[in-house]
Each structure stands twice: as C-alpha cells, then as structure tokens.
Coordinates of C-alpha atoms in Angstrom, one line a residue:
Chain A
M1 CA -3.2 1.8 28.4
N2 CA -4.4 4.0 25.7
S3 CA -7.3 5.1 26.6
N4 CA -8.4 9.1 27.1
K5 CA -12.0 9.2 26.8
E6 CA -15.2 7.3 29.2
I7 CA -16.4 4.2 27.5
S8 CA -19.0 1.8 28.9
G9 CA -20.1 -1.2 26.9
P10 CA -21.8 -5.2 28.1
V11 CA -19.0 -7.4 28.8
L12 CA -18.3 -10.7 27.2
R13 CA -15.9 -12.8 29.2
L14 CA -14.0 -15.3 26.9
D15 CA -13.5 -18.4 28.8
E16 CA -10.4 -19.3 27.0
P17 CA -8.0 -16.9 25.2
L18 CA -8.5 -16.4 21.3
S19 CA -6.3 -15.8 18.9
F20 CA -7.8 -12.9 16.4
W21 CA -6.2 -14.7 13.1
G22 CA -8.1 -17.7 12.5
G23 CA -10.3 -17.1 15.5
L24 CA -12.4 -14.2 14.7
D25 CA -14.1 -12.7 11.2
P26 CA -12.8 -9.0 11.1
K27 CA -15.9 -8.2 8.9
T28 CA -18.6 -9.5 11.5
G29 CA -16.7 -9.3 14.9
R30 CA -17.9 -13.1 15.2
I31 CA -15.8 -16.0 16.8
T32 CA -15.1 -18.2 14.1
D33 CA -12.5 -20.6 15.9
V34 CA -14.3 -24.1 16.2
H35 CA -12.0 -25.1 19.3
H36 CA -13.3 -21.9 21.4
P37 CA -15.9 -22.3 23.7
Q38 CA -17.5 -19.3 22.8
V39 CA -17.4 -19.9 18.9
G40 CA -20.5 -17.9 17.1
S41 CA -20.7 -14.8 19.9
S42 CA -20.0 -11.5 18.3
V43 CA -17.4 -9.0 20.0
T44 CA -18.8 -6.2 18.7
G45 CA -19.3 -3.4 20.9
T46 CA -18.6 -5.4 23.6
V47 CA -16.1 -4.9 26.6
L48 CA -13.9 -8.3 25.6
A49 CA -12.4 -9.5 28.7
M50 CA -9.7 -12.5 28.6
E51 CA -6.9 -13.4 30.4
H52 CA -4.3 -13.3 27.4
G53 CA -4.2 -13.6 24.0
R54 CA -3.0 -16.5 22.0
G55 CA -1.2 -17.7 19.2
S56 CA -0.9 -16.6 15.4
S57 CA 1.1 -13.3 14.8
S58 CA -1.2 -12.1 12.1
S59 CA -3.4 -10.7 14.9
S60 CA -2.2 -7.5 15.1
S61 CA -3.6 -7.0 11.6
V62 CA -6.9 -8.6 12.2
V63 CA -7.2 -6.4 15.2
L64 CA -7.0 -3.5 12.9
E65 CA -9.0 -4.5 9.9
L66 CA -11.8 -5.2 12.9
I67 CA -11.5 -1.4 14.0
R68 CA -11.4 -0.2 10.7
N69 CA -15.0 -2.2 10.2
Q70 CA -15.9 -0.9 13.6
A71 CA -17.0 -4.9 14.3
G72 CA -14.4 -4.3 17.0
P73 CA -15.2 -4.4 21.1
V74 CA -15.2 -0.9 22.6
A75 CA -12.6 -1.8 24.9
I76 CA -9.8 -4.9 25.7
V77 CA -9.6 -5.8 28.9
L78 CA -6.6 -8.2 29.8
S79 CA -4.6 -9.5 33.1
E80 CA -1.6 -10.2 30.9
M81 CA -0.4 -7.6 28.1
D82 CA -0.6 -9.1 24.6
T83 CA 1.5 -6.9 22.1
H84 CA -0.3 -8.1 19.2
I85 CA -3.6 -6.7 20.3
F86 CA -2.1 -3.5 21.5
L87 CA -0.2 -2.8 18.3
G88 CA -3.7 -3.1 16.3
S89 CA -5.0 -0.7 18.7
I90 CA -2.2 1.9 18.5
V91 CA -1.9 1.4 14.7
A92 CA -5.6 1.9 14.3
E93 CA -5.2 5.2 16.5
E94 CA -2.3 6.5 13.6
L95 CA -4.2 5.4 10.7
Y96 CA -7.9 6.5 11.2
G97 CA -7.6 8.0 14.3
L98 CA -9.8 5.2 16.0
S99 CA -9.5 4.6 19.4
M100 CA -10.2 1.0 21.0
P101 CA -8.1 1.2 24.5
V102 CA -6.2 -2.0 25.7
L103 CA -6.5 -2.2 29.5
I104 CA -4.6 -4.4 31.9
T105 CA -6.1 -5.5 35.3
P106 CA -4.8 -8.2 37.7
K107 CA -6.3 -11.5 37.2
E108 CA -8.3 -11.1 40.5
N109 CA -10.2 -8.3 39.1
L110 CA -10.8 -9.9 35.7
Q111 CA -12.4 -12.8 37.8
N112 CA -15.0 -10.1 38.4
F113 CA -16.2 -9.7 34.9
H114 CA -18.7 -11.6 33.8
S115 CA -20.9 -11.6 30.6
G116 CA -24.0 -9.3 30.8
N117 CA -22.4 -7.1 33.2
V118 CA -21.6 -3.7 31.9
A119 CA -18.0 -2.5 32.7
H120 CA -17.2 1.5 32.6
I121 CA -14.0 2.7 32.0
D122 CA -13.0 6.2 32.6
S123 CA -10.7 9.2 31.1
E124 CA -7.8 7.6 33.4
G125 CA -8.3 4.0 32.4
N126 CA -9.9 3.0 35.6
I127 CA -12.5 -0.1 35.0
K128 CA -15.5 -1.1 37.0
C129 CA -17.9 -3.6 36.1
T130 CA -21.3 -3.7 37.2
S131 CA -24.3 -6.3 36.6
Chain B
M1 CA 11.9 2.3 35.4
T2 CA 11.6 4.4 32.8
L3 CA 12.3 4.1 28.9
D4 CA 15.7 5.5 28.0
L5 CA 16.4 6.4 24.6
S6 CA 19.4 7.0 22.8
S7 CA 20.0 10.6 21.3
D8 CA 19.9 8.8 17.8
D9 CA 16.6 7.2 19.0
L10 CA 15.5 10.7 19.9
E11 CA 16.4 12.1 16.7
M12 CA 14.7 9.6 14.5
L13 CA 11.6 10.1 17.0
D14 CA 11.9 13.8 15.6
G15 CA 11.9 13.3 12.3
R16 CA 15.6 13.4 11.2
D17 CA 15.4 10.7 8.9
G18 CA 12.3 11.3 7.6
A19 CA 8.8 10.5 8.1
A20 CA 8.6 6.9 7.7
I21 CA 11.3 6.3 10.4
E22 CA 9.5 9.0 12.4
M23 CA 6.4 7.0 12.5
S24 CA 7.5 4.0 13.1
M25 CA 10.0 5.3 16.2
R26 CA 6.6 6.5 17.4
I27 CA 4.8 2.9 17.5
I28 CA 8.0 1.0 18.6
V29 CA 7.9 3.6 21.6
R30 CA 4.9 3.4 22.4
L31 CA 5.3 -0.6 22.2
A32 CA 8.7 0.0 24.3
E33 CA 6.6 2.0 27.0
T34 CA 3.6 -0.6 27.2
V35 CA 6.3 -3.6 27.7
K36 CA 8.4 -1.5 30.3
A37 CA 11.4 -1.8 28.1
K38 CA 14.8 0.3 29.8
R39 CA 16.1 0.9 26.2
L40 CA 16.0 -0.3 22.3
I41 CA 18.7 -2.5 20.9
D42 CA 19.8 -2.7 17.4
I43 CA 18.6 -5.9 15.3
S44 CA 20.6 -7.5 12.5
S45 CA 17.4 -8.8 10.5
A46 CA 13.4 -9.1 10.4
H47 CA 11.2 -11.4 9.3
I48 CA 8.0 -9.4 7.8
D49 CA 4.5 -11.0 8.8
S50 CA 2.3 -8.0 7.9
C51 CA 2.6 -8.8 3.9
L52 CA -0.1 -11.1 4.2
Y53 CA -3.3 -9.4 3.2
H54 CA -6.1 -9.5 5.8
G55 CA -8.3 -6.6 4.6
L56 CA -8.2 -3.0 3.2
S57 CA -6.6 -1.8 6.2
T58 CA -3.1 -4.0 5.6
I59 CA -2.8 -2.1 2.6
D60 CA -3.5 1.3 4.0
F61 CA -0.6 0.7 6.5
A62 CA 2.0 -0.3 3.9
D63 CA 0.7 2.5 1.8
R64 CA 1.3 4.9 4.6
L65 CA 4.9 3.6 5.2
V66 CA 5.7 3.6 1.4
Q67 CA 4.5 7.6 0.9
L68 CA 6.3 8.5 3.6
G69 CA 9.2 7.1 2.0
A70 CA 9.8 4.1 4.3
Q71 CA 13.0 1.5 3.1
V72 CA 14.0 -1.2 5.3
K73 CA 17.8 -0.5 7.3
I74 CA 18.6 -4.1 7.6
P75 CA 18.0 -7.7 5.8
T76 CA 14.7 -8.1 5.7
T77 CA 12.5 -11.3 4.6
L78 CA 8.8 -11.9 3.6
N79 CA 6.6 -14.6 5.2
V80 CA 3.7 -16.2 3.2
S81 CA 1.7 -14.2 0.8
S82 CA -2.1 -14.6 0.5
M83 CA -1.5 -16.5 -3.2
D84 CA 1.1 -18.3 -4.8
L85 CA 2.8 -15.2 -6.5
L86 CA 4.6 -17.9 -9.2
H87 CA 1.7 -20.1 -9.7
P88 CA -1.4 -17.7 -9.7
D89 CA -3.7 -19.9 -11.5
L90 CA -3.6 -22.4 -8.1
Y91 CA -5.8 -19.2 -6.8
R92 CA -9.5 -20.2 -6.4
G93 CA -10.3 -17.4 -4.3
D94 CA -12.2 -13.9 -4.8
P95 CA -10.0 -12.3 -7.9
E96 CA -10.4 -9.0 -6.2
E97 CA -8.8 -10.1 -3.3
A98 CA -5.9 -11.8 -5.2
L99 CA -5.5 -8.4 -6.8
R100 CA -5.1 -6.9 -3.4
G101 CA -2.8 -9.3 -2.3
R102 CA -0.5 -9.1 -5.4
Q103 CA -1.0 -5.1 -4.3
L104 CA 0.2 -5.6 -1.0
A105 CA 3.3 -7.8 -2.0
D106 CA 4.4 -4.9 -4.5
L107 CA 4.2 -2.5 -1.4
Y108 CA 6.5 -4.6 0.9
E109 CA 9.1 -5.4 -2.2
S110 CA 9.3 -1.9 -2.7
M111 CA 10.4 -1.1 1.1
G112 CA 13.2 -3.2 0.0
C113 CA 12.2 -6.7 1.6
K114 CA 13.4 -9.8 -0.1
P115 CA 10.7 -11.3 -1.6
T116 CA 11.4 -15.1 0.0
W117 CA 7.7 -15.1 0.7
T118 CA 8.2 -18.4 3.1
C119 CA 7.2 -18.9 6.8
A120 CA 10.4 -20.6 7.0
P121 CA 13.1 -18.4 7.1
Y122 CA 15.3 -20.3 9.1
L123 CA 15.8 -22.5 5.7
L124 CA 17.1 -19.4 3.8
E125 CA 20.9 -19.2 3.5
E126 CA 21.5 -15.9 5.6
R127 CA 20.0 -18.0 8.9
P128 CA 20.9 -15.8 12.0
N129 CA 23.7 -17.1 14.5
F130 CA 23.0 -17.9 17.9
G131 CA 22.5 -14.8 20.3
D132 CA 21.8 -12.4 17.6
Q133 CA 18.9 -9.9 18.4
I134 CA 16.6 -10.0 15.4
V135 CA 12.5 -9.2 14.9
W136 CA 10.8 -12.0 13.5
A137 CA 7.2 -12.4 13.0
E138 CA 5.6 -15.7 12.2
S139 CA 4.7 -17.8 15.1
N140 CA 6.4 -21.0 14.2
A141 CA 9.7 -18.7 12.7
I142 CA 10.0 -17.2 16.2
V143 CA 9.6 -20.4 18.1
F144 CA 12.8 -21.7 16.0
A145 CA 14.7 -18.9 15.7
N146 CA 14.5 -18.6 19.7
S147 CA 14.6 -22.2 20.6
V148 CA 16.4 -24.3 18.2
I149 CA 19.2 -21.2 16.8
G150 CA 19.4 -19.5 19.9
A151 CA 18.9 -16.0 18.0
R152 CA 16.9 -14.0 20.0
T153 CA 13.1 -12.4 19.1
D154 CA 10.1 -11.5 20.8
R155 CA 7.0 -12.7 19.9
Y156 CA 6.8 -10.2 17.0
G157 CA 3.5 -10.0 15.2
D158 CA 2.3 -7.8 12.2
L159 CA 2.9 -4.1 12.1
I160 CA 5.7 -4.0 14.4
D161 CA 7.8 -6.5 12.4
I162 CA 8.0 -3.7 9.5
C163 CA 8.4 -0.7 12.0
A164 CA 11.6 -2.3 13.3
A165 CA 12.9 -3.2 10.1
I166 CA 12.7 0.6 8.8
T167 CA 14.5 1.7 12.1
G168 CA 16.9 -1.2 12.8
R169 CA 15.4 -1.1 16.6
T170 CA 13.3 -2.7 18.9
P171 CA 12.3 -2.4 22.4
D172 CA 14.6 -4.5 24.9
A173 CA 12.4 -6.7 26.6
G174 CA 10.8 -10.1 26.3
L175 CA 12.8 -13.0 25.0
H176 CA 15.4 -10.6 23.9
L177 CA 16.4 -10.5 27.6
D178 CA 18.1 -13.4 29.3
E179 CA 15.9 -13.8 32.5
N180 CA 13.1 -14.4 30.3
R181 CA 14.4 -17.3 28.5
Y182 CA 14.8 -19.8 31.3
A183 CA 12.3 -22.4 31.3
S184 CA 9.9 -22.2 34.0
L185 CA 7.7 -25.4 33.2
V186 CA 9.3 -29.2 32.5
Y187 CA 7.6 -31.7 30.8
E188 CA 8.9 -35.1 31.5
V189 CA 9.0 -37.3 28.5
G190 CA 12.0 -39.7 29.6
H191 CA 9.3 -42.5 31.4
L192 CA 7.1 -42.7 27.9
P193 CA 8.0 -46.4 25.7
P194 CA 11.4 -45.2 23.6
S195 CA 10.2 -46.5 20.8
L196 CA 7.3 -43.8 20.6
F197 CA 9.5 -41.4 19.4
D198 CA 11.4 -43.5 16.6
H199 CA 7.8 -41.7 14.7
D200 CA 8.0 -38.0 14.1
E201 CA 4.5 -37.4 14.2
I202 CA 5.0 -37.7 18.2
F203 CA 6.6 -34.3 17.9
P204 CA 3.8 -32.1 16.8
L205 CA 1.7 -33.9 19.2
L206 CA 3.9 -33.2 22.3
G207 CA 4.1 -29.6 20.7
A208 CA 0.3 -29.2 20.4
F209 CA -0.2 -30.4 24.0
I210 CA 2.6 -28.4 25.5
G211 CA 0.8 -25.2 23.8
S212 CA -2.4 -25.8 25.0
T213 CA -0.7 -26.6 28.7
T214 CA 2.1 -23.7 28.9
G215 CA 0.1 -20.2 29.0
T216 CA 3.0 -18.1 28.3
Q217 CA 5.9 -19.5 29.8
V218 CA 9.0 -21.2 28.5
P219 CA 8.6 -24.9 29.0
V220 CA 11.5 -27.4 28.6
V221 CA 11.3 -30.9 27.7
N222 CA 13.5 -33.5 29.6
G223 CA 13.7 -37.0 28.5
L224 CA 14.2 -36.9 25.0
N225 CA 17.4 -38.6 23.4
N226 CA 19.8 -35.9 22.5
E227 CA 20.2 -34.1 19.0
Q228 CA 16.7 -34.1 17.8
S229 CA 16.5 -33.4 14.2
E230 CA 15.7 -29.6 13.5
Y231 CA 13.0 -30.8 11.5
R232 CA 11.1 -32.7 14.5
L233 CA 12.5 -29.8 16.9
R234 CA 10.2 -27.4 14.8
A235 CA 7.1 -29.2 14.2
L236 CA 6.9 -29.7 17.8
G237 CA 7.3 -25.5 18.1
A238 CA 5.1 -25.1 15.4
A239 CA 2.3 -27.0 17.2
A240 CA 2.9 -25.6 20.6
A241 CA 2.9 -22.1 18.9
S242 CA -0.5 -22.5 17.4
T243 CA -2.3 -24.5 20.2
G244 CA -0.7 -22.0 22.3
S245 CA 1.3 -18.5 22.9
V246 CA 4.5 -20.4 23.2
G247 CA 7.4 -18.6 21.9
M248 CA 10.4 -20.4 22.8
F249 CA 10.8 -23.8 24.3
H250 CA 13.9 -26.1 25.4
A251 CA 15.0 -29.5 24.7
V252 CA 17.4 -31.0 27.2
G253 CA 20.4 -32.0 24.9
S254 CA 18.8 -30.9 21.6
T255 CA 18.5 -26.8 21.9
P256 CA 21.5 -24.9 22.4
E257 CA 20.3 -23.0 25.6
A258 CA 19.4 -26.6 27.7
P259 CA 22.6 -28.5 27.5
T260 CA 21.2 -29.7 31.1
L261 CA 17.9 -29.2 32.4
E262 CA 19.5 -27.1 35.2
V263 CA 21.1 -24.8 32.8
A264 CA 17.6 -24.4 30.7
L265 CA 16.1 -23.7 34.4
G266 CA 18.5 -21.2 35.1
S267 CA 19.5 -23.2 38.1
K268 CA 16.0 -22.3 39.3
N269 CA 13.4 -24.7 40.8
P270 CA 10.7 -25.1 38.2
Q271 CA 7.1 -23.8 38.7
E272 CA 5.4 -27.3 37.8
S273 CA 6.8 -30.5 36.8
I274 CA 4.3 -32.3 34.3
R275 CA 4.5 -35.9 33.4
V276 CA 3.6 -36.3 29.8
S277 CA 1.3 -39.6 29.4
V278 CA 0.5 -41.5 26.2
E279 CA -3.0 -40.4 27.3
D280 CA -2.0 -36.7 26.7
L281 CA -0.3 -37.7 23.3
Q282 CA -3.8 -39.6 22.4
M283 CA -6.1 -36.7 23.2
M284 CA -4.0 -34.0 21.5
R285 CA -4.5 -36.7 18.4
S286 CA -8.3 -36.7 18.7
K287 CA -8.1 -33.0 19.2
L288 CA -6.5 -32.7 15.6
T289 CA -9.0 -35.0 13.9
S290 CA -12.1 -34.0 13.3
S291 CA -13.0 -36.6 10.8
T292 CA -13.8 -40.3 12.0
G293 CA -14.7 -41.8 8.6
T294 CA -12.7 -43.1 5.7
A295 CA -13.9 -40.3 3.4
L296 CA -10.7 -38.3 1.8
A297 CA -10.1 -35.5 -0.8
T298 CA -7.0 -33.9 -0.1
I299 CA -3.5 -34.0 1.2
A300 CA -1.8 -30.9 2.7
L301 CA 1.5 -31.3 3.6
G302 CA 4.3 -28.1 4.2
T303 CA 2.9 -26.2 6.9
P304 CA 5.4 -24.8 8.3
H305 CA 7.1 -24.6 4.4
Y306 CA 8.6 -28.4 4.0
S307 CA 12.4 -28.4 4.1
I308 CA 14.8 -30.7 1.9
D309 CA 14.9 -33.2 4.7
E310 CA 11.2 -33.5 4.6
F311 CA 11.2 -33.9 1.1
A312 CA 13.9 -36.8 1.6
I313 CA 11.2 -38.6 3.9
L314 CA 8.4 -37.6 1.6
R315 CA 10.3 -39.0 -1.7
S316 CA 11.1 -41.9 0.2
H317 CA 7.4 -42.9 0.5
I318 CA 6.1 -41.9 -2.7
L319 CA 8.7 -43.3 -5.6
G320 CA 7.3 -45.6 -8.3
K321 CA 4.0 -45.1 -6.6
H322 CA 0.9 -43.0 -8.0
K323 CA -1.7 -41.3 -5.6
H324 CA -5.5 -42.0 -6.3
P325 CA -6.8 -39.8 -8.9
E326 CA -9.5 -38.3 -6.8
I327 CA -7.1 -37.4 -4.4
D328 CA -5.2 -33.9 -4.2
F329 CA -2.0 -34.0 -2.8
Y330 CA -0.7 -30.4 -2.0
V331 CA 3.1 -29.7 -0.5
S332 CA 3.8 -25.9 0.3
A333 CA 7.3 -24.8 0.4
G334 CA 9.6 -21.8 0.1
R335 CA 11.1 -20.5 -3.4
D336 CA 14.7 -21.6 -2.3
V337 CA 13.4 -25.0 -1.8
L338 CA 11.3 -25.7 -4.6
L339 CA 14.5 -24.4 -6.8
E340 CA 16.8 -26.9 -4.9
L341 CA 13.9 -29.7 -5.5
E342 CA 14.2 -29.0 -9.5
L343 CA 17.8 -29.0 -9.0
R344 CA 17.9 -32.2 -7.6
G345 CA 15.2 -33.9 -10.2
W346 CA 13.1 -34.7 -7.0
A347 CA 10.3 -32.4 -8.3
D348 CA 9.9 -34.4 -11.3
E349 CA 9.7 -37.8 -9.0
L350 CA 7.3 -35.8 -6.8
R351 CA 4.8 -34.5 -9.6
S352 CA 5.1 -38.2 -11.5
F353 CA 3.1 -39.5 -7.9
G354 CA 1.0 -36.5 -8.0
V355 CA 1.9 -33.9 -6.1
S356 CA 1.0 -30.3 -6.5
L357 CA 3.8 -28.0 -5.4
V358 CA 2.7 -24.9 -3.9
G359 CA 4.8 -22.0 -3.1
D360 CA 4.9 -18.5 -1.5
T361 CA 1.5 -19.4 0.6
C362 CA 0.0 -22.2 2.4
T363 CA -3.0 -24.1 2.1
Y364 CA -4.5 -24.1 5.7
F365 CA -5.7 -20.3 4.5
T366 CA -5.7 -19.5 1.0
P367 CA -8.7 -20.6 -1.2
I368 CA -6.0 -23.4 -3.3
L369 CA -8.1 -26.8 -2.1
S370 CA -10.4 -27.8 -5.0
N371 CA -12.8 -29.7 -2.6
T372 CA -13.1 -28.6 0.9
D373 CA -16.6 -30.7 1.4
K374 CA -14.6 -33.6 1.9
P375 CA -12.3 -34.3 4.4
A376 CA -8.1 -33.4 4.2
M377 CA -5.2 -35.2 5.8
T378 CA -1.9 -33.4 7.3
D379 CA 1.1 -34.4 9.1
S380 CA 1.0 -31.0 10.2
G381 CA -0.2 -30.0 13.6
K382 CA -0.5 -26.4 12.6
W383 CA -2.6 -27.1 9.4
A384 CA -4.8 -29.6 11.5
Y385 CA -5.0 -27.0 14.0
Y386 CA -6.2 -23.8 11.7
A387 CA -7.7 -25.5 8.7
P388 CA -11.2 -26.5 10.4
S389 CA -11.7 -22.6 11.0
N390 CA -10.1 -20.8 8.3
L391 CA -11.3 -23.2 5.6
G392 CA -14.4 -24.9 7.4
I393 CA -12.9 -28.3 6.4
E394 CA -12.9 -31.7 8.5
V395 CA -9.4 -32.9 9.1
I396 CA -7.7 -35.9 9.8
F397 CA -3.8 -35.8 11.7
A398 CA -1.5 -38.5 10.4
S399 CA 1.9 -39.6 9.7
T400 CA 3.7 -38.5 6.7
A401 CA 3.4 -42.2 5.9
D402 CA -0.1 -42.3 6.4
C403 CA -0.8 -39.2 4.6
V404 CA 0.9 -41.1 1.3
A405 CA -0.6 -44.2 2.0
S406 CA -4.6 -42.5 2.4
A407 CA -3.6 -40.5 -1.1
I408 CA -3.1 -44.1 -3.0
A409 CA -5.7 -45.9 -1.3
G410 CA -8.0 -42.7 -2.1
R411 CA -9.7 -43.0 1.5
V412 CA -8.4 -42.9 5.3
V413 CA -5.7 -45.4 6.0
L414 CA -4.4 -45.0 9.4
D415 CA -1.4 -47.3 11.0
E416 CA -2.5 -47.8 14.4
S417 CA 0.3 -49.9 15.6
I418 CA 2.3 -47.4 17.1
W419 CA -0.8 -46.5 19.6
T420 CA -1.7 -50.2 20.0
N421 CA 1.3 -52.1 20.3
E422 CA 3.7 -49.9 22.9
Q423 CA 1.7 -49.2 25.9

C-alpha cells in the first residue's frame, strides 16, 4: 500500500474487473472496453473499486500514462493485489512524484463500495466508505 | 514474514552498481514487499513488454534508465513494437506516434535488448528450458512459458520487466513457487464429441471460456487427447489470458506439469470442477463475433505471431488460389519466422495468394488495417477479443479455413457443420 496522505473521492465501483490496456483510454480516463458493463464511464478523480485487475501485461504502462495525464483515479481499491496496477503507481512516484495509492481491502469490505458513495482514505491507508 | 535481501541485493540497492540498477532494485524491492516475497531470485532471461509505446511516460521511463546508464544483465528479448520497423510504410497512424515508437525502440535496443520484436519469444532459438526462472511480460508468452515449457515466470507486465533484466533479480513469488503452480479448478472436456477436437478453432474457444470463468486460479483441462500440439495449446492459453487473468494452465497428458490430473492438482481436491458443454463453446464463439452479416474487408491472422506450423496450415489452404481483390489479408509474425518463410519459398506463395506479411507488431492495436469500417475476420481469440475496443472494428471469429474461404469469396463464409452435426 502506497499512501501517505488523506484522500477522498466519489466511488466508481466496477461490476467486472477491468484491463487498463485495451480497456481504458489513458488520455481521457474513459472505459473503452466494449465487453465491460461500465463502458463509457470515466475513472478520473474517482476512488476506483474492483475485485482485481485483468488481462494484458501493458496495464502498468497505461496506469503510468493515466497518472501522467492527470486523468487517473485518486486511488484504486482492490480485494486482491494486482501488481500491474501497483507498478504503474510506484513508477509514477519514481518519475513524476505523483501519487495514486493502490489499496487492498477484504472482499467483504469491497461489497460496501457502491458507485455514488464517497470513499475516505486516511494517511495510514484505512478506507471508509460513506453514502 | 519479511523480505530477506542478500548482501548483493543490498549493495545494488545502495548504488554499488550505478544509479540505473539502484532505481531498478528499488522498484523490485517495493514489488517484493507488496507480494510478500521472502527473497529475490536470479533469473536467466527476460522478455520486455515495456517497449510498446503507450504515451510519453513510456519514453520518460526508458529514457531515465538509459540516462542512468542501464544495461541488461541477462539475455533479453523485446515484445512487439507499435509499428512494423522493417516495413514502416504499412503504418497508417499519426506520424508523431510512429516517431515516438521508433524512439522507444531505440532506447530499449541501446540497453542491450535483442531487437526480436515478437510476442512469441518461445518460437525463438534460445527458448528457456523446463524449470528455468525467467521474467517474461506479455500475457500469451507468460502462459506459454509456464504451461507448455514449464519455465517459471509470474504474470509480469511493463516497467518491472526491464528492472528485472537490468538487475537479473526478481521476487520469489507467484508462479515462481511450486505451491502456486498447482491447479485448483478442473475443466472436464472428455464427454464432448471427440470429433470437435479435430478442429483447431475449438482451442481458442475453450481458452476464452476458461479465461472468462477462472479468475486468478490455475485451471487444468482434463479429457483432451494426450500430446496436443504446441500451437493448439498456445491458442488456448492466449485466449484465456485475454478474456481473463490466466498465467498458467495445465492440460492433462499435454503440458509438462500435468502427466496426470492428480499431479496437476498437487494431490489436493479441486475447489471446483466444471463440465464444459458445447453450448459454453458456442457462447464464446458468439461473444468473439460482433458482426452477423456477410460484409467483410479484412482477414487478420497471426495473434500471437504465427509459427511455422501455423503457416504450414495456412499454406495448405491457399496454394494455387487468390484472394478476392477487395479483401485485405494480413498475417503477423516475428522476424525469424518471416525469414524462414522466405528461405522455404513460402513467402512468395503467400504473397501470390494476396497475403500482406506484417512483422514486429500486430494488427489488433497498430493502425495498419486499411479499412476498419467493414468487419474483419480472424482465427485468433485474442484478436477477436481486443480489436473491437482497440480499433472500433466489427469482428468475426472463425477457423483458419473459413478465413481463407471468406477471403476468396469476398464475403463471410462460415462452415457451420462442426456445430450442427456433432451434438
């Protein structure tokens, strides 16, 4: 978990895992995967919540590019660690000093995340979701 | 459980071997902590996916490493580029992007990576051996290395791949470890009509079904005939890694860590056993097909890059024939395979049919297709899955034979007999 400041943002809860590469435009932050139920939604500025990532090994680069373009979520919350997403996030810190924490929460907890709620993440990485 | 770094690791992390290794080590150690690895291990080869251009940050990252003096420590191959570097005239995209793609290619070559530019590094001469610890990125290469070769790579992606190549080290985690390589999910296919498996296109469909239902577990396919060919296994794996997160699968009697179902499962009971039905495969076929009419502009084969075995099959379908003038017919392959086609005289035969051979890249993400308004047909589960999102194109998944028949007819021609006669 790579967070050291307080963050909050509207939750975008994905019904299915998303592959960032081939699934999301890093310039606009919009989901482009035609197979994804939330195609067309924007991840920009959200606390993006999904169970796990999916698919292509290019996802780290897309996450990095998304952060560079400031089109990314403010944080990503998963119930299983996705190293592709995590690496995009830590390299963004290395290269640009930009932070987009990737946090892990148990699956039961993730079920409380609904789109439209607001998620708060404290400096210790604790996540709270309020409607 | 904490990460125990060797004294060598610590010195690399401390800058002993220069700033590029220091930065790469820092990234590897953060990953190792996150995946709760106990230690780092040596690797014997790397396959780099970071060399594909996704925006300026991909160049910023490679350029930082080069500026810091990065050189790869182990044999390192490069995945596809954003353009056909040998035939740049095939590229129809933004010239600025082409220039960036070339710039990124040069940066990775300058770090000592071999300019292989293929998503099928397992077709190259220096293929890893059973049990080798490697860091490969590119999902189809990962699933092939683990499943078909029995080499060990976790599901690596961009950024970490080059860090591992520069340091020769990676976290001892995921599919590097015995305990994570056993299957926990069984896909039973032994009850399906045996003649179904005479058809190559069943394998990507089965893979697509497995990928969309497996999650992050390791699946095992039980009930196939023994010793399935490599190209069938890789089509299965490539599709499974596209529709899902599959990094390894077993096929009992065909893949090296699955001589029996019991061995593949590590003598444990599976969490679940799924009886695959003909309807499941038909459902995947419909999912991989977005166009229902007969309109057609393009045939796109070679995702992952075609092997000589697959070219032999294609050749048997096209010899002495010519495609319809209004259909474009692309086949993507690696440089080594393209060279071999020339040496065998097959390249001329393919060109005489009307095939455009594409190297170094792939047609499902690079702007190469001349017509994306009308549908394209492919024998690849991976192409069929990604192209509609990447290119905004309608797609029809079909057998290689149907792709050729359609290219000749100038419209979609599908042989439905495998679905109608055999249930």
